[in-house]
mmCIF file of C-alpha atoms in Angstrom:
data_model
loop_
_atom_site.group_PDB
_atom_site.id
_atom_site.type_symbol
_atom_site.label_atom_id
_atom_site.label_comp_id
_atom_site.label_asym_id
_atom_site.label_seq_id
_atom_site.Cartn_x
_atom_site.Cartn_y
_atom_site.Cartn_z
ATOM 1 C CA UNK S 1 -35.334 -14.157 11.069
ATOM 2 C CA UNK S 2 -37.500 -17.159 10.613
ATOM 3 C CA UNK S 3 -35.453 -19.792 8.337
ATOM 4 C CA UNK S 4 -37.264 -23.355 7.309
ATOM 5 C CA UNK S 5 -37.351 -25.855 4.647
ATOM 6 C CA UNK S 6 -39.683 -23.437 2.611
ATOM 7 C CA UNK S 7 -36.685 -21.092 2.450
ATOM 8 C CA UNK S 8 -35.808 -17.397 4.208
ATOM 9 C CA UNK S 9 -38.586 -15.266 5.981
ATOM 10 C CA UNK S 10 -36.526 -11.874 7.165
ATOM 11 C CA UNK S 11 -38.035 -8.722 8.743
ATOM 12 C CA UNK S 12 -35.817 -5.538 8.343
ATOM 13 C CA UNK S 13 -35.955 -1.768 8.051
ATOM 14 C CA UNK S 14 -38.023 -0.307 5.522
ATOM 15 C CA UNK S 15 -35.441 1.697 3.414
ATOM 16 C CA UNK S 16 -33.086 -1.340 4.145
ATOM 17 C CA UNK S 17 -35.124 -3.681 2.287
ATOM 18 C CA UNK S 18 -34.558 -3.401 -1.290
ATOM 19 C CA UNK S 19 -30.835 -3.308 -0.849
ATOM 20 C CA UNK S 20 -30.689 -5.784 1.381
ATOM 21 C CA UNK S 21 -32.591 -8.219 -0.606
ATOM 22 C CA UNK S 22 -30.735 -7.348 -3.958
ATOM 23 C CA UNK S 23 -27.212 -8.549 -1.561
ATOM 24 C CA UNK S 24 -28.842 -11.312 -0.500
ATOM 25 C CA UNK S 25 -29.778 -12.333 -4.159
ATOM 26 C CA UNK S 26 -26.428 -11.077 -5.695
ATOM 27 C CA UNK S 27 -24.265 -13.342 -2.740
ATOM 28 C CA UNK S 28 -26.525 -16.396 -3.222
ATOM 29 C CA UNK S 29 -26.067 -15.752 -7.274
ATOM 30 C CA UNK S 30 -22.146 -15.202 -7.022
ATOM 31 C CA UNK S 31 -21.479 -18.707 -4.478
ATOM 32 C CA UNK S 32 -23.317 -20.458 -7.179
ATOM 33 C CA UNK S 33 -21.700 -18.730 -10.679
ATOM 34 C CA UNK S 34 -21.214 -20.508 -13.875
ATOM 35 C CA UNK S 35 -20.098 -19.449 -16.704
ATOM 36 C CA UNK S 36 -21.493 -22.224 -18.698
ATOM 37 C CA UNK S 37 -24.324 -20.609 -19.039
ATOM 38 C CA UNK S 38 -23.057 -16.978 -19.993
ATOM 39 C CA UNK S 39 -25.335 -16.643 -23.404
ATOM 40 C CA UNK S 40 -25.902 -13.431 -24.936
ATOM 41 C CA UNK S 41 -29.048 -13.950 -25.300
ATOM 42 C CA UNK S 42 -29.876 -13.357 -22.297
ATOM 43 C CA UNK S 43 -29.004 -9.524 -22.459
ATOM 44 C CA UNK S 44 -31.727 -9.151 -24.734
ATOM 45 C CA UNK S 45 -34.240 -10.104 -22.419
ATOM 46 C CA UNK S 46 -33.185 -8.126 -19.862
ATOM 47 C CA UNK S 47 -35.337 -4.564 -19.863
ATOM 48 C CA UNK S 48 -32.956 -2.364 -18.350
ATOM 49 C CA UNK S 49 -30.334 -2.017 -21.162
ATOM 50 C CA UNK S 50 -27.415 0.497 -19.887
ATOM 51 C CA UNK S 51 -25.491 -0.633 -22.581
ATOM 52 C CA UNK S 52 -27.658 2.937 -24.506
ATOM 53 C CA UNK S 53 -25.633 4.830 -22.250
ATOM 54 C CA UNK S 54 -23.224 7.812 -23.415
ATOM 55 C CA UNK S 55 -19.860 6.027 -23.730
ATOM 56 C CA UNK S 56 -20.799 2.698 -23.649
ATOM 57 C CA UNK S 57 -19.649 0.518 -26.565
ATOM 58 C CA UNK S 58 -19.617 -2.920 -25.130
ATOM 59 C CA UNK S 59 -22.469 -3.896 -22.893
ATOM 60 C CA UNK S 60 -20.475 -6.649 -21.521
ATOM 61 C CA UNK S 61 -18.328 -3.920 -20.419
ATOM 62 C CA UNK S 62 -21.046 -2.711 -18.194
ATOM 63 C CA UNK S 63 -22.522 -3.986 -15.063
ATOM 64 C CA UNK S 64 -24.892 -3.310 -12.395
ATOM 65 C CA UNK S 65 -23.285 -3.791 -8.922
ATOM 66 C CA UNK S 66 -21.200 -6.596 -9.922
ATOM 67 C CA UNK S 67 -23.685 -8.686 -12.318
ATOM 68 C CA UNK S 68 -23.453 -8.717 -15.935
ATOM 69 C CA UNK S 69 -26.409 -8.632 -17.525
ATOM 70 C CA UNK S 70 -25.698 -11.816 -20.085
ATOM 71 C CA UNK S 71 -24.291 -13.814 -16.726
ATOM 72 C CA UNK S 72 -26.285 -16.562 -15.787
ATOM 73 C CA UNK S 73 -25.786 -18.781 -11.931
ATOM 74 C CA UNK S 74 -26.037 -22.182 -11.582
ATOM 75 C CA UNK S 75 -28.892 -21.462 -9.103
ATOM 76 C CA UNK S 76 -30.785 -18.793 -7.865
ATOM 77 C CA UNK S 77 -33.423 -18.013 -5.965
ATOM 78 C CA UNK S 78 -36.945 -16.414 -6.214
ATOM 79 C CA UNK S 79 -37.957 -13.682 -3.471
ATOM 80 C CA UNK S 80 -41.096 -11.690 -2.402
ATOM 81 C CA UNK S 81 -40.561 -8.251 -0.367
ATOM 82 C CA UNK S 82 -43.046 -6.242 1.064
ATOM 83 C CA UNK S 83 -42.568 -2.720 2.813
ATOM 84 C CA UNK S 84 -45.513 -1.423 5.004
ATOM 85 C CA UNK S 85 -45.686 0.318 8.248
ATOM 86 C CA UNK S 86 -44.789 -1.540 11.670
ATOM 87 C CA UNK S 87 -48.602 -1.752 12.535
ATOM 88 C CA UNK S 88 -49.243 -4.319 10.331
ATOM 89 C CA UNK S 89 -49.762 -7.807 11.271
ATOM 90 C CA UNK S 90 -47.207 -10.272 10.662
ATOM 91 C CA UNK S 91 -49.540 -12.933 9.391
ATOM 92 C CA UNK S 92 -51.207 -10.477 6.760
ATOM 93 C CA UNK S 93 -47.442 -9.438 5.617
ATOM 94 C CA UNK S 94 -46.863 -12.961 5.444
ATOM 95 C CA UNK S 95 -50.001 -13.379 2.700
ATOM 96 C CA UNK S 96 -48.725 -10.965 1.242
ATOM 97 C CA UNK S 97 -45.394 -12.734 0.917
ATOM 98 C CA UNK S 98 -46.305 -15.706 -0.213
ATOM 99 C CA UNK S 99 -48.384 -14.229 -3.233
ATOM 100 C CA UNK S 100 -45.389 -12.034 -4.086
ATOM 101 C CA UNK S 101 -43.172 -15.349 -3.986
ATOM 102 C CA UNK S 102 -45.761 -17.346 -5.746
ATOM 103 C CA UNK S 103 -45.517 -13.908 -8.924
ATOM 104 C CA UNK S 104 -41.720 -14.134 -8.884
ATOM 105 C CA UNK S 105 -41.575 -17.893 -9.509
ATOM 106 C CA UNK S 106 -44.111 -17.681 -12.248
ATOM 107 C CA UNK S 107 -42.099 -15.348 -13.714
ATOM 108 C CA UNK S 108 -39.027 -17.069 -13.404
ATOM 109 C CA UNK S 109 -40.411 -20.198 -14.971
ATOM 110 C CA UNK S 110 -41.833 -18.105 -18.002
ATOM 111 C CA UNK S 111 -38.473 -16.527 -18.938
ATOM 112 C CA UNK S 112 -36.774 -19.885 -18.503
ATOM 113 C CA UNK S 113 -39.018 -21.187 -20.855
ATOM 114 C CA UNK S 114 -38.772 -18.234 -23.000
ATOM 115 C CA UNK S 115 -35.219 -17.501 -23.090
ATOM 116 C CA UNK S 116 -33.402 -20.342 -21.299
ATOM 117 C CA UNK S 117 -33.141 -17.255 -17.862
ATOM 118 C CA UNK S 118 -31.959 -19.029 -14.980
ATOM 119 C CA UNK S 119 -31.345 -16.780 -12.574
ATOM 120 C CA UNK S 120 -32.800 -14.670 -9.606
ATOM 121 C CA UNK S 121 -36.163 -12.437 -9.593
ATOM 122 C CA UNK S 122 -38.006 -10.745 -7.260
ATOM 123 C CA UNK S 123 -41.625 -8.964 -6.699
ATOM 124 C CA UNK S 124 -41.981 -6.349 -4.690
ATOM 125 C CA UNK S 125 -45.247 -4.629 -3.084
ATOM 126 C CA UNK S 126 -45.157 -1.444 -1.208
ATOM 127 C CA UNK S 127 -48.321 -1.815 1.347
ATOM 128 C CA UNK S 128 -49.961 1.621 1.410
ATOM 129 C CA UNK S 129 -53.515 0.385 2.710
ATOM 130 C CA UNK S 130 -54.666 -3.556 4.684
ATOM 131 C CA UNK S 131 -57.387 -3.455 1.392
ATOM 132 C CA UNK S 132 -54.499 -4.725 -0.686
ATOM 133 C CA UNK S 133 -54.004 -8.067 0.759
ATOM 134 C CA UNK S 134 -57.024 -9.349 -0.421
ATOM 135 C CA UNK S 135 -56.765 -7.362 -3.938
ATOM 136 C CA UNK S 136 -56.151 -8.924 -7.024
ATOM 137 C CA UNK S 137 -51.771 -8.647 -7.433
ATOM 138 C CA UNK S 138 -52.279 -8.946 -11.797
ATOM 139 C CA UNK S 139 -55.288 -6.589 -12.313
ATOM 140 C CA UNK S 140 -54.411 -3.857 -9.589
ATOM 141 C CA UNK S 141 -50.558 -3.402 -11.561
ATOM 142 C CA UNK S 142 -52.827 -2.788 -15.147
ATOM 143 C CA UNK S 143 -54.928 0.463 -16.466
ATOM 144 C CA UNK S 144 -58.061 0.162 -17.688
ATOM 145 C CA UNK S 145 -56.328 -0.617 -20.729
ATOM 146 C CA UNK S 146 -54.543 -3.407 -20.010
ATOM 147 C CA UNK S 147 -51.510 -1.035 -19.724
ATOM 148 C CA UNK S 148 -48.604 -2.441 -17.109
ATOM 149 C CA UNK S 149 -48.750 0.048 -14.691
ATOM 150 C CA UNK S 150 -45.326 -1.767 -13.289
ATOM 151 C CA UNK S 151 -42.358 -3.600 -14.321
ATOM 152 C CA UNK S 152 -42.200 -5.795 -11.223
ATOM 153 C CA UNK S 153 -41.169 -9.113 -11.026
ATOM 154 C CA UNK S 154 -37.771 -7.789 -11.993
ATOM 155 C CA UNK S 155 -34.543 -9.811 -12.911
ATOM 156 C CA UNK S 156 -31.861 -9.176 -10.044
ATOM 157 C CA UNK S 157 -30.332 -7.274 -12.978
ATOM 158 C CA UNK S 158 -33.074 -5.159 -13.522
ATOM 159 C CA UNK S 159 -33.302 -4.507 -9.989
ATOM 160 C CA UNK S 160 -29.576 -3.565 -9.467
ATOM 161 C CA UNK S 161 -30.493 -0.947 -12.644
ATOM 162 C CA UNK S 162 -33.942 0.330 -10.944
ATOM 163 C CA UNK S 163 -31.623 1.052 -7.778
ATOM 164 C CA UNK S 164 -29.129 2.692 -9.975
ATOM 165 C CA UNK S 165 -31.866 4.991 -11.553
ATOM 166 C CA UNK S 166 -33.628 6.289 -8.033
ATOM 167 C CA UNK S 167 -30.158 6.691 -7.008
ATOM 168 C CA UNK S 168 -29.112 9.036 -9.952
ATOM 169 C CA UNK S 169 -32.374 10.482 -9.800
ATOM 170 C CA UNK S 170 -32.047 11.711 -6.771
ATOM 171 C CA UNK S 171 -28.262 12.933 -7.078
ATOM 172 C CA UNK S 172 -29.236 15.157 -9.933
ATOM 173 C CA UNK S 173 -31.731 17.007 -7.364
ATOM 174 C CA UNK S 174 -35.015 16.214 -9.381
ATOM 175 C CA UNK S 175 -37.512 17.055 -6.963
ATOM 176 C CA UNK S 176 -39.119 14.518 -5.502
ATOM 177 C CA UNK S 177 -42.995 15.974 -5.521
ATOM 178 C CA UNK S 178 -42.825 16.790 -8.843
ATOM 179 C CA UNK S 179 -41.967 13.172 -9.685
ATOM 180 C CA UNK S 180 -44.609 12.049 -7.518
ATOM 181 C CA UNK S 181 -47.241 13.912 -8.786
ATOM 182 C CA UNK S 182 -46.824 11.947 -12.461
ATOM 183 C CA UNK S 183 -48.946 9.144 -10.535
ATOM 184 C CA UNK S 184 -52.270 9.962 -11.164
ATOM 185 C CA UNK S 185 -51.350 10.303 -14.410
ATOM 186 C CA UNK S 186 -49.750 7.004 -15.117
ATOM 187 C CA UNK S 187 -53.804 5.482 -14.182
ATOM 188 C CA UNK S 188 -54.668 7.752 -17.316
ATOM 189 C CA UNK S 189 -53.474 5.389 -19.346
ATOM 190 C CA UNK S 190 -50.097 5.455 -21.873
ATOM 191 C CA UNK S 191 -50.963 8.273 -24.283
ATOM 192 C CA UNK S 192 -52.319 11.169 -21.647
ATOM 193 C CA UNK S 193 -49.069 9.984 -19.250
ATOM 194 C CA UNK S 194 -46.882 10.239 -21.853
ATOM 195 C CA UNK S 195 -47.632 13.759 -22.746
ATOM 196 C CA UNK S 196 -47.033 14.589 -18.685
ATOM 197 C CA UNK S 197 -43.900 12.892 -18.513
ATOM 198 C CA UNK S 198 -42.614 14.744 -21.456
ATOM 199 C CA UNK S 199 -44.026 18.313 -20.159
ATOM 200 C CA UNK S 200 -42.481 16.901 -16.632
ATOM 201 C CA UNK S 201 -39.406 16.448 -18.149
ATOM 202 C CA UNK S 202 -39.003 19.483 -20.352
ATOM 203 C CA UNK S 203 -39.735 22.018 -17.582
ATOM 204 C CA UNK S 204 -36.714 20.518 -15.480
ATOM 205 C CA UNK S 205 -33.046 22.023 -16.142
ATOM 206 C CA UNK S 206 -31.004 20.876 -18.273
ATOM 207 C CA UNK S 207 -28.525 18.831 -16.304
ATOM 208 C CA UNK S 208 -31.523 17.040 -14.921
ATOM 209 C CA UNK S 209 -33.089 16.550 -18.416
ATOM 210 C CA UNK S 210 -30.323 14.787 -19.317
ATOM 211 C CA UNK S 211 -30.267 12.622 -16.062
ATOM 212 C CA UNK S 212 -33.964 11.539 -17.294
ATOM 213 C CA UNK S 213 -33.134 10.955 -20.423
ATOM 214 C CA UNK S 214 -30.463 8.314 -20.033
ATOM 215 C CA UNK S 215 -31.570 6.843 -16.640
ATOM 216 C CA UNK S 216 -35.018 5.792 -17.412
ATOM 217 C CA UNK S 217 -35.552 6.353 -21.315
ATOM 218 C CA UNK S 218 -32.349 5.078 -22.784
ATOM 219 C CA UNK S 219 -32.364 2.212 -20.181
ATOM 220 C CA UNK S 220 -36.164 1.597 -19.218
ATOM 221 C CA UNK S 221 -37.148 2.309 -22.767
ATOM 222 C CA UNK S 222 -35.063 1.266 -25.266
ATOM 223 C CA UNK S 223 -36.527 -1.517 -26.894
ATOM 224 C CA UNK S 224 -39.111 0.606 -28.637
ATOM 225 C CA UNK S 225 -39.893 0.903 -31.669
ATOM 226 C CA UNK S 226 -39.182 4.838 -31.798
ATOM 227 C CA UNK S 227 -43.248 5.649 -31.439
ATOM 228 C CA UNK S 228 -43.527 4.752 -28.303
ATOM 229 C CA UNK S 229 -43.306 7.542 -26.144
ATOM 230 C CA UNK S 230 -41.075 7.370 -22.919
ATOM 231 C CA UNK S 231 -41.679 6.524 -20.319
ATOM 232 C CA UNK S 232 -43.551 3.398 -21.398
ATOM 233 C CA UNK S 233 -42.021 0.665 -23.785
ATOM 234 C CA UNK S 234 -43.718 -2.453 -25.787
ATOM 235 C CA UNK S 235 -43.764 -5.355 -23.930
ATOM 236 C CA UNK S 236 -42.080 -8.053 -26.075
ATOM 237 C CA UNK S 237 -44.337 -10.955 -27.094
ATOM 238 C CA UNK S 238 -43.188 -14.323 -29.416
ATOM 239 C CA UNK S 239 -45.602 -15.243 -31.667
ATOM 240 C CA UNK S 240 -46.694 -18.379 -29.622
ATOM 241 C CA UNK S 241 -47.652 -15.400 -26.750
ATOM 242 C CA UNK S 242 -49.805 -13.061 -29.190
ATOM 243 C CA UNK S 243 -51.284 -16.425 -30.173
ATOM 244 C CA UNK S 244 -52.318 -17.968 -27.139
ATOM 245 C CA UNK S 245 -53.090 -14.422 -26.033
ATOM 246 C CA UNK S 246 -55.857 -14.169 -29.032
ATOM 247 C CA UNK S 247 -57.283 -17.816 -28.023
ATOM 248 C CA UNK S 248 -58.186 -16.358 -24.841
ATOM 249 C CA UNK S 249 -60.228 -13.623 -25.943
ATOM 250 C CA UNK S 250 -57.923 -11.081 -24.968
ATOM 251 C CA UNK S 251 -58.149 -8.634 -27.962
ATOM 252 C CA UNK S 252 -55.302 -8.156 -30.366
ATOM 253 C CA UNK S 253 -53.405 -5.145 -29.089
ATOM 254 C CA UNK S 254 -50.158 -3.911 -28.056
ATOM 255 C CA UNK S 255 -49.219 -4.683 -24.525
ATOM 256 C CA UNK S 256 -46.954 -1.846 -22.691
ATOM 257 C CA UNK S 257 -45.391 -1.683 -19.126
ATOM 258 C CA UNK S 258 -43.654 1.178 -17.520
ATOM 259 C CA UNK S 259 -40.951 1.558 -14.915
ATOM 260 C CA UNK S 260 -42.146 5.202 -13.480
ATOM 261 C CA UNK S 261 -44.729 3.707 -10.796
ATOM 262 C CA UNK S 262 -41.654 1.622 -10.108
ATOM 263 C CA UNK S 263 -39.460 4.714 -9.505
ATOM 264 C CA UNK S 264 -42.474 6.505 -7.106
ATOM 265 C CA UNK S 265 -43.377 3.610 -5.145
ATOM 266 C CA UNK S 266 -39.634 2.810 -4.800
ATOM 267 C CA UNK S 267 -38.363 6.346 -4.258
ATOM 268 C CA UNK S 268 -38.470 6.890 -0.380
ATOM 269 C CA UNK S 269 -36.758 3.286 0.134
ATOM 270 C CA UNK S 270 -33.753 3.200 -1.869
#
């Protein structure tokens, strides 16, 4: 534990990690509540909406851990978390860090400009090889396409509801390699991944079809527009966004993100 006036540097077990930093986040978030700036707005933003789920009429009725989705702190804080193996160097995990930190505070300042968000969010970077400290963080998450392989940074609501989903995954005995092996497919690009996921989840039973269903494409996916095949979704963009995103030269398409890479990478620590 290494604490200083840049804020918290903490090195624990691998498949503690991600629960441990969602505590941390949800503890800091709860000390510091306000309802002042509950705003249903801020629901909307959020892209893990279990309020789709069988049963649900209210969303307010429906939390994640303890946070509502539309609940907003009076502070918060922004984190970076990176698993790798106990080999690796302290200083290169603590690069590694900082650029997480440095993505989670960007992103935190864009939906605060965006939507008024002023709580908690968090990157996260599963180290699978030293070649990724040096790598590019934005261009290594995106397809060839300009796809979002990733959802990450997440909201701490949106990671409370990517725990939930490995978690329910896993109790409804989808195998693991067979949810693995969508990978390769997800670097395809949306329209050949799509067509996986959806022989994926068709050849599972039905129990487990219906796990799928309602914890990643009623909640991950909802905010479609009913073409968009699970288990990607649009990424929502104001008007000022597709704007400035046509001043740069950057083509006037569709942007979409996914939560399955999410799910993989996450699988084995949750």
């Amino acid at each position: 534990v290494q604490l200083n006036s840049n804020g918290l540097f903490l090195i624990i077990p691998g498949n503690k990690a991600i629960q441990m930093a969602f505590q941390i986040l949800r503890q800091f978030e709860q000390r510091f509540s306000s309802h002042r700036y509950h705003d249903s707005e801020i629901q909307t933003m959020q892209r893990y909406q279990n309020g789709n789920l069988p049963g649900v009429t209210d969303w307010r009725s429906k939390d994640v851990s303890g946070i509502i989705a539309s609940q907003q702190p009076a502070l918060s804080l922004s984190a970076g978390l990176v698993i790798a193996d106990k080999q690796v160097p302290i200083h290169f995990l603590g690069a590694l860090m900082a650029k997480l930190f440095k993505s989670a505070k960007r992103k935190a300042k864009a939906l605060n400009s965006q939507w008024g968000y002023r709580g908690s969010v968090v990157d996260i970077l599963t180290l699978k090889s030293l070649s990724m400290v040096n790598s590019d963080l934005y261009n290594s998450r995106k397809t060839e396409r300009n796809e979002q392989l990733t959802m990450r940074p997440y909201t701490l609501y949106e990671l409370g509801g990517l725990i939930r989903t490995v978690q329910k995954l896993k109790e409804a005995g989808i195998p693991r390699a067979q949810i693995f092996q969508r990978r390769e497919q997800l670097h395809l690009g949306k329209n050949t991944s799509a067509l996986d996921y959806l022989h994926f989840r068709n050849s599972l039973r039905g129990e487990q079809i219906r796990v799928l269903r309602e914890e990643i494409e009623l909640t991950w996916c909802s905010n479609s527009d009913g073409q968009t095949l699970p288990p990607w979704r649009k990424i929502f963009e104001t008007e000022l966004q597709r704007q400035r995103r046509l001043e740069k030269g950057k083509g006037n398409y569709q942007p979409y993100e996914t939560i399955l890479l999410d799910i993989i990478d996450m699988y084995d620590f949750i």
